[in-house]
């Protein structure tokens, strides 16, 4: 099983500043046949289901603001929010779907306003 | 628009059973694999089970294998999760989620249904 580990567990950032969340997988999620990383990022606000932000490690889902970006490949990935807005307060999860159709999530990173 | 609506949650004693349902609309239900994902109180997301579009393939997390059964009725656009021999650690919000660009990549989730296992 692939274990996903996020860092930090929680993060406090000032409005307008950059927020960076890291995710490390216990094995590569890069599928060599199509050169795609099977890695997604979700945002979850209290009382709501998760919302897909990024897939294939760096492709932004339709309707997601461009301040959200994903990067990385293989085993190390990053979600960056370039200029934090109040509505970005949430828990963020990385998610590997390499072991499709099974999958696994990171433990989550709680993002708050400083 | 795509909608996934879960139902069937509630409070149940340890060792008892419960069946969850997830009604899909706004998309061709029979064309997509479907999953159950759960979230224990104050905890992260845990993948539970998946069923292929035609129901012929099913996979489970080790934590529920042998106790839970995923199924679907494409004529009713409904996904199910039969949960037997429930344990206190099965207490969680249960979400159904729809496959999208790849199996295991979810573009839509339901709002969830609460399952509480307690004596």
Short mmCIF file of C-alpha atoms in Angstrom, two decimals:
data_model
loop_
_atom_site.label_atom_id
_atom_site.label_comp_id
_atom_site.label_asym_id
_atom_site.label_seq_id
_atom_site.Cartn_x
_atom_site.Cartn_y
_atom_site.Cartn_z
CA UNK A 1 0.00 0.00 0.00
CA UNK A 2 1.14 3.52 -0.76
CA UNK A 3 1.35 5.75 2.31
CA UNK A 4 0.88 9.47 1.76
CA UNK A 5 2.49 11.81 4.30
CA UNK A 6 1.74 15.52 4.35
CA UNK A 7 3.65 18.31 6.02
CA UNK A 8 3.00 20.32 8.02
CA UNK A 9 -0.06 19.03 9.88
CA UNK A 10 -1.20 22.62 10.35
CA UNK A 11 -0.19 25.95 8.92
CA UNK A 12 -1.02 29.58 9.72
CA UNK A 13 -0.42 32.15 6.98
CA UNK A 14 -1.23 35.85 6.76
CA UNK A 15 -3.78 37.06 4.23
CA UNK A 16 -2.12 37.74 0.90
CA UNK A 17 0.90 35.61 1.72
CA UNK A 18 1.97 32.32 0.15
CA UNK A 19 0.94 28.98 1.62
CA UNK A 20 2.83 25.80 0.79
CA UNK A 21 1.78 22.26 1.65
CA UNK A 22 3.94 19.23 0.96
CA UNK A 23 3.03 15.64 0.26
CA UNK A 24 5.33 12.64 0.05
CA UNK A 25 4.35 9.20 -1.19
CA UNK A 26 6.02 6.00 0.02
CA UNK A 27 6.55 4.97 -3.59
CA UNK A 28 6.41 6.70 -6.92
CA UNK A 29 2.99 7.56 -8.32
CA UNK A 30 4.40 8.36 -11.75
CA UNK A 31 2.97 5.98 -14.32
CA UNK A 32 5.72 5.49 -16.91
CA UNK A 33 3.46 4.48 -19.80
CA UNK A 34 1.76 7.88 -19.95
CA UNK A 35 4.25 9.96 -17.91
CA UNK A 36 1.50 11.12 -15.56
CA UNK A 37 1.61 11.48 -11.82
CA UNK A 38 -1.52 9.98 -10.27
CA UNK A 39 -1.74 12.63 -7.58
CA UNK A 40 -4.61 14.96 -6.70
CA UNK A 41 -5.30 17.66 -4.11
CA UNK A 42 -8.64 18.22 -2.39
CA UNK A 43 -9.91 21.06 -0.24
CA UNK A 44 -12.39 20.37 2.55
CA UNK A 45 -14.21 23.07 4.47
CA UNK A 46 -16.09 22.31 7.73
CA UNK A 47 -19.31 20.41 7.19
CA UNK A 48 -18.65 19.97 3.48
CA UNK A 49 -17.39 17.12 1.31
CA UNK A 50 -13.94 17.43 -0.27
CA UNK A 51 -13.60 19.47 -3.44
CA UNK A 52 -11.17 18.56 -6.21
CA UNK A 53 -8.58 21.29 -6.79
CA UNK A 54 -5.69 19.70 -8.71
CA UNK A 55 -5.25 16.42 -10.57
CA UNK A 56 -2.39 14.81 -12.50
CA UNK A 57 -0.27 16.64 -9.88
CA UNK A 58 -0.50 20.01 -11.62
CA UNK A 59 -3.73 20.35 -13.63
CA UNK A 60 -6.17 22.77 -12.07
CA UNK A 61 -9.79 21.65 -12.00
CA UNK A 62 -12.26 23.84 -13.88
CA UNK A 63 -13.41 26.78 -11.78
CA UNK A 64 -10.52 26.63 -9.30
CA UNK A 65 -8.82 30.02 -8.87
CA UNK A 66 -5.39 30.30 -10.44
CA UNK A 67 -3.81 31.16 -7.09
CA UNK A 68 -3.89 27.39 -6.49
CA UNK A 69 -1.11 25.42 -8.17
CA UNK A 70 0.37 21.96 -7.88
CA UNK A 71 3.88 20.78 -8.62
CA UNK A 72 6.19 17.83 -8.17
CA UNK A 73 6.64 14.37 -9.61
CA UNK A 74 7.42 10.83 -8.52
CA UNK A 75 7.21 10.89 -4.75
CA UNK A 76 7.33 14.57 -3.76
CA UNK A 77 4.54 17.04 -4.39
CA UNK A 78 3.54 20.55 -3.37
CA UNK A 79 0.31 22.51 -3.28
CA UNK A 80 0.86 26.26 -3.35
CA UNK A 81 -1.63 29.02 -2.71
CA UNK A 82 0.07 32.12 -4.06
CA UNK A 83 -1.91 34.75 -2.16
CA UNK A 84 -4.02 33.44 0.69
CA UNK A 85 -7.64 34.55 0.82
CA UNK A 86 -10.00 34.20 3.78
CA UNK A 87 -12.09 31.64 1.92
CA UNK A 88 -9.07 29.34 1.58
CA UNK A 89 -9.24 28.35 5.25
CA UNK A 90 -9.77 24.59 5.05
CA UNK A 91 -8.13 21.22 5.39
CA UNK A 92 -6.17 20.11 2.33
CA UNK A 93 -5.58 16.48 1.39
CA UNK A 94 -3.27 14.93 -1.14
CA UNK A 95 -4.57 11.79 -2.78
CA UNK A 96 -2.88 9.10 -4.85
CA UNK A 97 -4.85 7.12 -7.40
CA UNK A 98 -1.84 5.26 -8.82
CA UNK A 99 -3.03 2.01 -7.21
CA UNK A 100 -6.23 2.41 -9.16
CA UNK A 101 -9.03 1.60 -8.54
CA UNK A 102 -7.90 1.64 -4.91
CA UNK A 103 -6.48 4.90 -3.58
CA UNK A 104 -5.22 6.58 -0.43
CA UNK A 105 -5.11 10.02 1.14
CA UNK A 106 -2.64 12.00 3.16
CA UNK A 107 -3.56 12.79 6.74
CA UNK A 108 -4.55 16.35 5.89
CA UNK A 109 -3.11 19.81 6.51
CA UNK A 110 -5.19 22.40 8.35
CA UNK A 111 -4.70 25.89 6.91
CA UNK A 112 -5.60 28.89 9.05
CA UNK A 113 -5.17 32.65 8.93
CA UNK A 114 -2.34 34.11 11.01
CA UNK B 1 -25.99 19.05 -12.65
CA UNK B 2 -24.35 16.07 -11.02
CA UNK B 3 -25.83 15.10 -7.67
CA UNK B 4 -24.96 12.31 -5.28
CA UNK B 5 -27.27 11.91 -2.30
CA UNK B 6 -26.46 9.45 0.48
CA UNK B 7 -28.99 7.99 2.88
CA UNK B 8 -29.34 5.20 5.42
CA UNK B 9 -27.03 6.42 8.16
CA UNK B 10 -27.94 6.30 11.82
CA UNK B 11 -27.05 4.99 15.25
CA UNK B 12 -26.49 1.25 15.55
CA UNK B 13 -25.11 -1.07 18.20
CA UNK B 14 -21.81 -2.90 17.74
CA UNK B 15 -22.23 -6.14 15.84
CA UNK B 16 -25.35 -4.96 14.02
CA UNK B 17 -25.83 -4.11 10.34
CA UNK B 18 -26.69 -1.06 8.29
CA UNK B 19 -27.16 -0.42 4.58
CA UNK B 20 -26.23 2.88 3.01
CA UNK B 21 -27.49 4.10 -0.34
CA UNK B 22 -26.24 6.77 -2.74
CA UNK B 23 -28.56 8.04 -5.46
CA UNK B 24 -26.87 9.55 -8.48
CA UNK B 25 -28.34 11.99 -10.99
CA UNK B 26 -27.21 14.40 -13.67
CA UNK B 27 -24.79 11.95 -15.27
CA UNK B 28 -24.81 8.51 -16.91
CA UNK B 29 -24.54 6.51 -13.69
CA UNK B 30 -23.88 3.16 -15.40
CA UNK B 31 -20.75 4.53 -17.10
CA UNK B 32 -18.71 5.29 -13.98
CA UNK B 33 -17.04 3.44 -11.19
CA UNK B 34 -18.26 4.50 -7.77
CA UNK B 35 -16.58 4.60 -4.37
CA UNK B 36 -17.30 4.91 -0.68
CA UNK B 37 -14.95 7.05 1.41
CA UNK B 38 -15.37 7.65 5.13
CA UNK B 39 -14.21 10.23 7.65
CA UNK B 40 -14.14 9.48 11.37
CA UNK B 41 -14.88 12.40 13.71
CA UNK B 42 -12.04 14.92 13.58
CA UNK B 43 -10.00 12.61 11.35
CA UNK B 44 -8.89 12.40 7.74
CA UNK B 45 -10.31 10.64 4.72
CA UNK B 46 -10.23 6.86 4.43
CA UNK B 47 -11.06 5.07 1.19
CA UNK B 48 -13.47 2.18 1.86
CA UNK B 49 -14.55 0.42 -1.32
CA UNK B 50 -14.98 0.70 -5.10
CA UNK B 51 -17.24 -0.95 -7.64
CA UNK B 52 -16.75 -0.89 -11.40
CA UNK B 53 -19.28 0.63 -13.77
CA UNK B 54 -20.99 -2.67 -14.49
CA UNK B 55 -20.63 -4.03 -10.98
CA UNK B 56 -18.36 -6.88 -12.00
CA UNK B 57 -15.30 -5.76 -10.03
CA UNK B 58 -15.20 -4.77 -6.37
CA UNK B 59 -12.32 -3.88 -4.07
CA UNK B 60 -12.19 -3.11 -0.36
CA UNK B 61 -9.93 -1.55 2.22
CA UNK B 62 -8.43 -4.14 4.56
CA UNK B 63 -10.25 -2.51 7.48
CA UNK B 64 -13.67 -3.49 6.08
CA UNK B 65 -12.93 -6.56 3.96
CA UNK B 66 -15.23 -9.45 4.82
CA UNK B 67 -17.68 -7.18 6.68
CA UNK B 68 -18.78 -4.62 4.09
CA UNK B 69 -20.22 -5.27 0.63
CA UNK B 70 -20.47 -2.68 -2.11
CA UNK B 71 -23.10 -3.09 -4.82
CA UNK B 72 -25.04 -1.05 -7.36
CA UNK B 73 -28.32 -1.06 -9.25
CA UNK B 74 -27.78 0.77 -12.52
CA UNK B 75 -31.50 0.60 -13.32
CA UNK B 76 -32.09 2.74 -10.22
CA UNK B 77 -28.91 4.85 -10.47
CA UNK B 78 -28.09 3.81 -6.93
CA UNK B 79 -24.96 2.66 -5.13
CA UNK B 80 -25.11 0.67 -1.89
CA UNK B 81 -22.87 -0.25 1.02
CA UNK B 82 -23.99 -3.15 3.18
CA UNK B 83 -22.18 -2.91 6.50
CA UNK B 84 -22.24 -5.98 8.75
CA UNK B 85 -20.56 -6.73 12.09
CA UNK B 86 -20.18 -3.03 12.75
CA UNK B 87 -17.52 -1.85 15.19
CA UNK B 88 -17.18 1.37 17.13
CA UNK B 89 -14.26 2.30 14.87
CA UNK B 90 -16.63 2.29 11.88
CA UNK B 91 -18.21 5.47 13.26
CA UNK B 92 -17.78 8.09 10.53
CA UNK B 93 -19.38 10.20 7.87
CA UNK B 94 -19.68 8.03 4.79
CA UNK B 95 -19.37 9.72 1.41
CA UNK B 96 -20.03 8.28 -2.01
CA UNK B 97 -17.82 9.59 -4.78
CA UNK B 98 -17.80 9.31 -8.55
CA UNK B 99 -14.88 8.29 -10.73
CA UNK B 100 -13.84 10.74 -13.40
CA UNK B 101 -10.74 11.02 -15.59
CA UNK B 102 -9.17 7.92 -14.03
CA UNK B 103 -10.40 5.24 -11.63
CA UNK B 104 -9.92 6.54 -8.12
CA UNK B 105 -9.95 10.21 -9.14
CA UNK B 106 -13.15 11.76 -7.82
CA UNK B 107 -14.79 14.80 -9.35
CA UNK B 108 -18.03 14.72 -7.37
CA UNK B 109 -18.83 13.70 -3.80
CA UNK B 110 -22.10 13.42 -1.95
CA UNK B 111 -22.78 15.40 1.21
CA UNK B 112 -22.28 12.33 3.36
CA UNK B 113 -24.34 10.31 5.83
CA UNK B 114 -23.39 9.86 9.49
CA UNK B 115 -22.97 6.36 10.88
CA UNK B 116 -22.54 6.03 14.64
CA UNK B 117 -21.76 2.66 16.17
CA UNK B 118 -22.36 2.77 19.89
CA UNK B 119 -23.86 0.66 22.63
#
